[in-house]
Tab-separated table of C-alpha atoms in Angstrom:
chain	number	residue	atom	x	y	z
A	1	MET	CA	-24.381	-7.284	-0.983
A	2	ALA	CA	-21.882	-5.829	1.473
A	3	LYS	CA	-19.081	-7.966	2.669
A	4	TYR	CA	-18.623	-8.551	6.338
A	5	ILE	CA	-15.863	-10.244	8.363
A	6	THR	CA	-16.144	-13.911	8.928
A	7	PHE	CA	-13.805	-13.990	11.916
A	8	GLN	CA	-14.224	-12.744	15.458
A	9	PRO	CA	-12.330	-9.468	16.349
A	10	LYS	CA	-11.412	-10.843	19.691
A	11	ASP	CA	-9.229	-13.491	17.972
A	12	HIS	CA	-6.954	-10.793	16.557
A	13	PHE	CA	-7.039	-7.765	18.900
A	14	ALA	CA	-7.595	-7.449	22.629
A	15	SER	CA	-7.505	-4.725	25.376
A	16	LYS	CA	-6.309	-6.065	28.728
A	17	ILE	CA	-5.879	-4.762	32.247
A	18	TRP	CA	-3.882	-6.369	35.107
A	19	THR	CA	-2.324	-5.758	38.494
A	20	GLY	CA	1.424	-6.155	38.746
A	21	THR	CA	3.104	-8.728	41.028
A	22	GLY	CA	6.762	-7.773	40.849
A	23	SER	CA	7.507	-11.392	39.891
A	24	SER	CA	6.713	-13.609	36.976
A	25	ASN	CA	3.110	-12.760	35.949
A	26	ALA	CA	1.132	-14.738	33.386
A	27	ILE	CA	-1.532	-12.558	31.699
A	28	THR	CA	-4.107	-14.958	30.275
A	29	GLY	CA	-7.527	-14.697	28.795
A	30	VAL	CA	-6.271	-12.784	25.671
A	31	GLY	CA	-7.536	-15.526	23.323
A	32	PHE	CA	-4.537	-15.530	20.985
A	33	GLN	CA	-0.796	-15.277	20.835
A	34	PRO	CA	0.067	-11.599	20.638
A	35	ASP	CA	2.882	-10.345	18.354
A	36	TRP	CA	2.586	-6.661	19.094
A	37	LEU	CA	2.178	-5.547	22.753
A	38	TRP	CA	1.643	-1.964	23.729
A	39	MET	CA	1.557	-1.458	27.525
A	40	LYS	CA	1.202	1.449	30.067
A	41	ARG	CA	1.083	1.833	33.846
A	42	ARG	CA	-2.259	3.336	34.779
A	43	ASP	CA	-1.631	4.658	38.330
A	44	GLY	CA	1.760	6.260	37.884
A	45	SER	CA	4.028	8.092	35.492
A	46	GLU	CA	5.699	5.616	33.159
A	47	HIS	CA	6.337	5.482	29.440
A	48	HIS	CA	4.099	3.629	27.012
A	49	ILE	CA	6.102	0.584	26.228
A	50	VAL	CA	6.061	-1.206	22.801
A	51	VAL	CA	7.307	-4.762	22.298
A	52	ASP	CA	6.964	-6.986	19.270
A	53	ALA	CA	7.917	-10.540	18.410
A	54	VAL	CA	9.873	-9.651	15.254
A	55	ARG	CA	12.431	-7.370	16.917
A	56	GLY	CA	12.382	-9.665	19.920
A	57	LEU	CA	10.459	-9.848	23.197
A	58	ASP	CA	13.367	-8.495	25.170
A	59	LYS	CA	13.427	-5.240	23.046
A	60	GLN	CA	11.271	-2.281	24.088
A	61	MET	CA	10.559	1.124	22.692
A	62	TYR	CA	8.682	4.106	24.042
A	63	THR	CA	5.951	5.927	22.153
A	64	SER	CA	6.862	9.267	23.808
A	65	HIS	CA	10.564	8.937	22.928
A	66	THR	CA	12.736	9.237	19.859
A	67	SER	CA	15.331	6.926	21.515
A	68	GLY	CA	16.165	3.577	19.917
A	69	GLN	CA	15.108	0.307	21.568
A	70	ASP	CA	16.361	-0.854	24.990
A	71	THR	CA	17.071	-4.438	25.846
A	72	ASN	CA	15.215	-5.740	28.946
A	73	ALA	CA	14.740	-9.485	29.336
A	74	GLN	CA	12.277	-8.900	32.199
A	75	THR	CA	9.614	-6.929	30.277
A	76	VAL	CA	7.943	-9.725	28.300
A	77	THR	CA	9.473	-13.159	28.919
A	78	ALA	CA	7.126	-15.299	26.827
A	79	VAL	CA	4.014	-15.223	24.589
A	80	GLY	CA	1.580	-18.152	24.223
A	81	ALA	CA	-1.743	-19.229	22.726
A	82	ASP	CA	-3.764	-17.287	25.306
A	83	GLY	CA	-1.550	-14.404	26.338
A	84	PHE	CA	1.865	-13.419	27.561
A	85	THR	CA	4.139	-13.543	30.593
A	86	LEU	CA	5.748	-10.565	32.265
A	87	GLY	CA	9.016	-10.533	34.108
A	88	THR	CA	10.126	-8.252	36.999
A	89	ASN	CA	10.309	-4.980	35.028
A	90	ALA	CA	8.368	-2.467	37.176
A	91	GLN	CA	7.373	-0.430	34.141
A	92	VAL	CA	4.854	-3.187	33.214
A	93	ASN	CA	4.649	-5.329	36.360
A	94	GLY	CA	5.349	-3.280	39.461
A	95	ASN	CA	3.949	-5.013	42.580
A	96	GLY	CA	0.428	-3.810	43.354
A	97	GLN	CA	0.360	-1.306	40.449
A	98	ASP	CA	-2.289	-1.205	37.719
A	99	PHE	CA	-1.548	-1.584	34.043
A	100	ALA	CA	-3.241	-1.637	30.665
A	101	GLY	CA	-2.298	-3.217	27.419
A	102	TRP	CA	-3.379	-3.361	23.765
A	103	LEU	CA	-2.513	-6.530	21.845
A	104	TRP	CA	-2.444	-7.485	18.193
A	105	LYS	CA	-1.937	-10.847	16.550
A	106	GLY	CA	0.545	-11.100	13.701
A	107	ALA	CA	1.446	-14.335	11.949
A	108	ASN	CA	2.979	-15.893	15.052
A	109	SER	CA	5.999	-16.436	12.901
A	110	THR	CA	8.245	-14.435	10.537
A	111	ALA	CA	9.169	-14.627	6.893
A	112	SER	CA	11.766	-13.039	4.642
A	113	ASN	CA	10.204	-10.631	2.088
A	114	SER	CA	12.111	-9.773	-1.064
A	115	ASN	CA	9.360	-7.796	-2.774
A	116	GLY	CA	11.190	-4.534	-2.229
A	117	SER	CA	14.695	-3.332	-3.102
A	118	ILE	CA	15.654	-3.977	0.588
A	119	THR	CA	14.776	-7.452	1.973
A	120	SER	CA	12.545	-7.187	5.007
A	121	THR	CA	11.403	-9.555	7.735
A	122	VAL	CA	7.625	-9.717	8.116
A	123	SER	CA	4.982	-11.122	10.417
A	124	ALA	CA	1.715	-10.540	8.479
A	125	ASN	CA	-1.779	-11.337	9.633
A	126	THR	CA	-3.538	-10.703	6.319
A	127	THR	CA	-6.878	-11.835	7.753
A	128	ALA	CA	-6.952	-8.906	10.112
A	129	GLY	CA	-4.918	-6.499	7.981
A	130	PHE	CA	-1.886	-6.025	10.171
A	131	SER	CA	1.842	-6.690	9.700
A	132	ILE	CA	5.018	-6.000	11.572
A	133	VAL	CA	8.044	-5.290	9.342
A	134	THR	CA	11.720	-4.836	10.046
A	135	TRP	CA	14.510	-3.888	7.701
A	136	LEU	CA	18.034	-2.412	7.700
A	137	GLY	CA	18.149	1.163	6.450
A	138	ASN	CA	20.774	2.059	3.780
A	139	ASN	CA	20.343	5.716	3.019
A	140	GLN	CA	19.961	5.095	-0.752
A	141	SER	CA	17.342	6.986	-2.673
A	142	ALA	CA	14.071	5.446	-3.975
A	143	GLN	CA	14.095	2.368	-1.899
A	144	THR	CA	11.111	0.045	-1.538
A	145	ILE	CA	10.173	-2.197	1.430
A	146	GLY	CA	7.874	-5.305	1.275
A	147	HIS	CA	5.123	-5.081	3.919
A	148	GLY	CA	3.346	-8.414	3.468
A	149	LEU	CA	-0.196	-7.287	3.674
A	150	GLY	CA	-1.170	-8.223	0.083
A	151	GLU	CA	-3.289	-5.022	-0.025
A	152	VAL	CA	-2.526	-1.358	-0.099
A	153	PRO	CA	-2.075	-0.280	3.661
A	154	ASP	CA	-4.334	2.422	5.069
A	155	VAL	CA	-2.049	3.416	7.957
A	156	ILE	CA	1.705	3.112	8.350
A	157	LEU	CA	3.595	3.726	11.591
A	158	ILE	CA	7.438	3.508	11.453
A	159	LYS	CA	10.323	4.016	13.877
A	160	GLU	CA	14.165	3.653	13.788
A	161	TYR	CA	14.805	1.151	16.509
A	162	GLY	CA	18.585	1.142	16.012
A	163	GLY	CA	18.908	4.888	16.782
A	164	ALA	CA	17.202	8.107	17.829
A	165	SER	CA	14.692	9.031	15.162
A	166	GLY	CA	11.093	9.959	15.795
A	167	TRP	CA	7.977	7.855	15.192
A	168	VAL	CA	6.184	8.844	11.972
A	169	MET	CA	2.716	7.923	11.021
A	170	GLY	CA	0.661	8.518	7.866
A	171	GLY	CA	-2.416	7.469	5.896
A	172	PHE	CA	-5.991	7.694	7.250
A	173	GLY	CA	-7.199	8.455	3.641
A	174	GLU	CA	-5.150	11.678	3.659
A	175	SER	CA	-2.170	12.522	1.367
A	176	TRP	CA	0.736	10.209	1.689
A	177	ASN	CA	2.918	13.279	1.508
A	178	ALA	CA	1.854	14.211	5.062
A	179	TYR	CA	2.930	12.589	8.278
A	180	ILE	CA	2.601	13.112	11.961
A	181	SER	CA	4.744	12.185	15.021
A	182	LEU	CA	3.674	9.849	17.676
A	183	GLN	CA	6.103	11.139	20.357
A	184	ASN	CA	4.865	14.698	20.530
A	185	SER	CA	1.743	16.917	20.219
A	186	ASN	CA	2.916	18.671	17.076
A	187	GLN	CA	0.773	19.382	14.081
A	188	ARG	CA	1.208	17.322	10.968
A	189	THR	CA	4.035	17.932	8.523
A	190	ASP	CA	3.297	18.142	4.756
A	191	SER	CA	6.597	16.895	3.430
A	192	GLY	CA	5.894	17.057	-0.309
A	193	ASP	CA	8.393	15.124	-2.420
A	194	ALA	CA	11.597	16.560	-1.010
A	195	ASN	CA	14.646	14.558	-1.867
A	196	THR	CA	16.389	14.854	1.465
A	197	GLY	CA	15.781	15.201	5.171
A	198	SER	CA	12.355	14.252	6.367
A	199	GLY	CA	10.694	14.456	2.973
A	200	ARG	CA	9.164	11.566	0.937
A	201	MET	CA	8.097	9.927	4.195
A	202	PHE	CA	5.764	7.345	2.578
A	203	LYS	CA	5.694	8.452	-1.076
A	204	ALA	CA	9.181	8.568	-2.603
A	205	GLY	CA	9.289	9.793	-6.145
A	206	GLY	CA	5.511	10.500	-5.986
A	207	THR	CA	4.721	6.709	-5.771
A	208	GLU	CA	2.171	5.763	-3.123
A	209	PRO	CA	2.316	2.484	-1.172
A	210	THR	CA	1.186	-0.537	-3.135
A	211	SER	CA	-0.261	-3.932	-2.250
A	212	THR	CA	3.343	-5.323	-1.853
A	213	VAL	CA	5.659	-2.348	-0.973
A	214	PHE	CA	5.931	1.181	0.316
A	215	HIS	CA	8.387	3.613	-1.323
A	216	HIS	CA	10.679	5.951	0.630
A	217	ASN	CA	13.588	8.212	0.251
A	218	GLY	CA	16.759	6.774	1.771
A	219	GLY	CA	17.633	10.044	3.536
A	220	ALA	CA	14.343	10.161	5.319
A	221	ILE	CA	13.685	9.293	8.980
A	222	GLN	CA	12.671	5.758	8.231
A	223	SER	CA	15.920	4.648	6.536
A	224	GLN	CA	18.925	5.746	8.567
A	225	ASN	CA	22.096	4.179	7.209
A	226	ASN	CA	22.768	0.625	8.578
A	227	SER	CA	20.261	1.173	11.355
A	228	GLY	CA	17.387	-1.177	12.229
A	229	MET	CA	13.891	0.093	11.308
A	230	VAL	CA	10.470	-1.262	12.179
A	231	GLY	CA	7.123	-0.567	10.604
A	232	TYR	CA	3.516	-1.434	11.646
A	233	PHE	CA	1.233	-1.638	8.679
A	234	PHE	CA	-2.584	-1.623	8.813
A	235	LYS	CA	-5.298	-2.390	6.313
A	236	GLU	CA	-8.883	-1.621	7.247
A	237	LYS	CA	-11.194	-4.636	7.523
A	238	GLN	CA	-14.904	-4.048	7.677
A	239	GLY	CA	-16.260	-5.054	11.072
A	240	PHE	CA	-12.777	-5.231	12.676
A	241	SER	CA	-10.839	-2.016	12.094
A	242	LYS	CA	-11.612	1.579	10.913
A	243	PHE	CA	-9.100	4.345	10.087
A	244	GLY	CA	-10.035	7.760	8.933
A	245	THR	CA	-10.894	11.369	9.758
A	246	TYR	CA	-13.754	13.412	11.211
A	247	ILE	CA	-14.349	17.155	11.641
A	248	GLY	CA	-15.001	18.392	15.192
A	249	ASN	CA	-17.894	20.723	16.001
A	250	GLY	CA	-16.627	22.134	19.317
A	251	SER	CA	-19.683	20.952	21.330
A	252	THR	CA	-20.467	18.466	24.064
A	253	TRP	CA	-22.541	16.553	21.484
A	254	GLY	CA	-19.800	15.734	18.947
A	255	PRO	CA	-20.004	14.104	15.529
A	256	MET	CA	-21.044	10.495	15.258
A	257	VAL	CA	-18.135	8.410	13.880
A	258	ASN	CA	-19.567	5.315	12.335
A	259	CYS	CA	-17.117	2.373	12.527
A	260	GLY	CA	-19.463	-0.506	11.805
A	261	PHE	CA	-18.654	-2.018	15.176
A	262	ALA	CA	-18.465	-1.578	18.922
A	263	PRO	CA	-14.968	-0.294	19.541
A	264	ALA	CA	-12.527	-1.800	21.980
A	265	PHE	CA	-9.685	0.672	21.212
A	266	ILE	CA	-9.730	4.215	19.863
A	267	LEU	CA	-6.674	6.388	19.038
A	268	ILE	CA	-7.303	10.071	18.145
A	269	LYS	CA	-5.086	12.926	17.122
A	270	TYR	CA	-5.680	16.499	15.829
A	271	TRP	CA	-4.453	16.467	12.180
A	272	GLY	CA	-4.646	20.172	11.353
A	273	THR	CA	-1.860	22.578	10.584
A	274	GLY	CA	-3.209	25.535	12.741
A	275	GLY	CA	-2.475	24.109	16.160
A	276	SER	CA	-1.385	21.053	18.146
A	277	GLY	CA	-2.958	18.489	20.529
A	278	ASN	CA	-1.959	15.416	22.472
A	279	TRP	CA	-2.670	11.931	21.209
A	280	MET	CA	-5.684	10.427	22.969
A	281	LEU	CA	-6.005	6.691	23.686
A	282	PHE	CA	-9.314	5.164	24.912
A	283	ASP	CA	-10.429	1.601	25.405
A	284	ASN	CA	-13.475	-0.360	26.568
A	285	LYS	CA	-11.865	-2.181	29.495
A	286	ARG	CA	-10.870	0.511	31.989
A	287	HIS	CA	-13.366	1.835	34.551
A	288	GLY	CA	-15.642	4.525	33.405
A	289	PHE	CA	-15.019	3.969	29.692
A	290	ASN	CA	-18.278	5.547	28.582
A	291	GLN	CA	-18.418	9.345	28.840
A	292	GLU	CA	-16.306	9.325	32.005
A	293	ASN	CA	-13.361	8.005	30.130
A	294	GLU	CA	-10.024	7.100	31.527
A	295	PHE	CA	-7.557	7.995	28.801
A	296	PHE	CA	-3.803	8.168	28.059
A	297	HIS	CA	-1.597	10.515	26.073
A	298	PRO	CA	0.709	8.119	24.205
A	299	ASN	CA	3.098	11.094	23.597
A	300	THR	CA	3.678	11.547	27.366
A	301	GLN	CA	4.418	9.543	30.462
A	302	ASP	CA	1.238	10.963	32.089
A	303	VAL	CA	-0.794	8.915	34.518
A	304	GLU	CA	-4.279	7.791	33.397
A	305	SER	CA	-6.733	10.691	33.481
A	306	THR	CA	-10.431	11.260	33.417
A	307	SER	CA	-10.308	15.045	32.666
A	308	THR	CA	-12.505	16.880	30.106
A	309	HIS	CA	-11.958	14.600	27.115
A	310	LYS	CA	-15.127	12.486	27.180
A	311	ILE	CA	-16.203	10.060	24.553
A	312	ALA	CA	-19.207	7.746	24.076
A	313	PHE	CA	-18.553	4.184	22.983
A	314	LEU	CA	-21.514	3.068	20.797
A	315	SER	CA	-22.578	-0.256	19.339
A	316	ASN	CA	-21.511	0.995	15.876
A	317	GLY	CA	-18.846	3.569	16.617
A	318	PHE	CA	-18.143	6.457	18.902
A	319	LYS	CA	-19.081	10.070	19.605
A	320	PRO	CA	-16.992	12.759	21.268
A	321	ARG	CA	-18.819	14.311	24.194
A	322	ALA	CA	-16.605	17.322	24.972
A	323	ASN	CA	-15.497	20.613	23.456
A	324	SER	CA	-11.858	19.503	23.468
A	325	SER	CA	-9.017	20.675	21.257
A	326	GLU	CA	-7.730	17.091	21.256
A	327	ILE	CA	-10.859	15.220	20.168
A	328	ASN	CA	-13.502	17.735	19.074
A	329	THR	CA	-12.067	21.170	18.261
A	330	ASN	CA	-14.597	23.173	16.252
A	331	GLY	CA	-13.905	22.769	12.529
A	332	GLY	CA	-10.723	20.790	13.240
A	333	LYS	CA	-9.869	17.530	11.382
A	334	MET	CA	-9.081	14.540	13.632
A	335	ILE	CA	-7.502	11.295	12.517
A	336	TYR	CA	-8.463	8.116	14.269
A	337	MET	CA	-7.796	4.367	14.443
A	338	ALA	CA	-10.393	2.057	15.978
A	339	PHE	CA	-10.437	-1.706	16.575
A	340	ALA	CA	-13.537	-3.723	17.335
A	341	ALA	CA	-14.806	-5.463	20.444
A	342	GLU	CA	-17.439	-7.063	18.248
A	343	PRO	CA	-18.871	-6.282	14.838
A	344	PHE	CA	-22.216	-4.446	14.439
A	345	VAL	CA	-23.345	-7.259	12.164
A	346	SER	CA	-21.955	-10.703	11.508
A	347	SER	CA	-21.186	-12.452	8.208
A	348	ASN	CA	-24.843	-13.423	7.745
A	349	GLU	CA	-25.944	-9.823	8.324
A	350	VAL	CA	-27.613	-10.391	11.748
A	351	ALA	CA	-26.626	-8.854	15.091
A	352	ALA	CA	-23.250	-10.073	16.089
A	353	THR	CA	-22.620	-11.466	19.538
A	354	GLY	CA	-18.824	-11.615	19.487
A	355	LYS	CA	-19.011	-14.935	21.231
């Protein structure tokens, strides 16, 4: 018999929209205490801002930038059992402006992890397959970092927060030798097992991530010497999260991508080596979410758009509804991450309500 989640997705991930006040603004109704907050202004050009509770709520990074973290005590001033509080930072709380956010629950605490050759600090939500990990790079070869998931991760996203290195992401059931950058529209890089530079991104010495650590080359982007690093690790959980690939057909009736749940969040990127394409972020909360989608490009500061990149949110997955080079190019491979609004079936194999 197939295994199904016995928890509600809404207790571990949420999409949220709000209007800024320009002053202290409590965003409630989240349903849990968020540890990773990804936020974007909808009606104006602002960077996507990433904050997490492990680096510190006053530390922000930008998905479209290679720059290290900034300190701003007025971005997120507090997190609590049902949401978070914003300060006066206009990037996330400008008066009368519209914003969206995507929120993940970690452990609501941190722990020291000595499973790797470098000690890391971890906030791991093993129930939902998500962990936030920080460590200090040391430029030594064949280093290992403990990630706290207790299972082999399916997707890894890492960034040097102490300096100006790019975001790198890998997994999705593809080779761990390959990676792609979050801050631009570039095609993927197949790094092989090079000993220096950007090689060995997630597979140092030919060793893939394990249930306790991931292996990397100390000279690679994710281990700059004496600089702070952060990683976000994801393990697929049936009925809650789905990470993988699909092949586009170049039509307005794209392939059905079966996630096993009604999605709340979908992130898509062209994975091929014969072209490029922007990252595409959709959710189920913003107006027109089904086939007249409002979407963002996480690799840009662009305002929310409803252009030609249409997608249908279904009870058990999603379907591209446009001939788009960024979500459905003919014969092109796309990677995706999806998180659930509610599972297609519950733990007793009947229709789930998400209540």
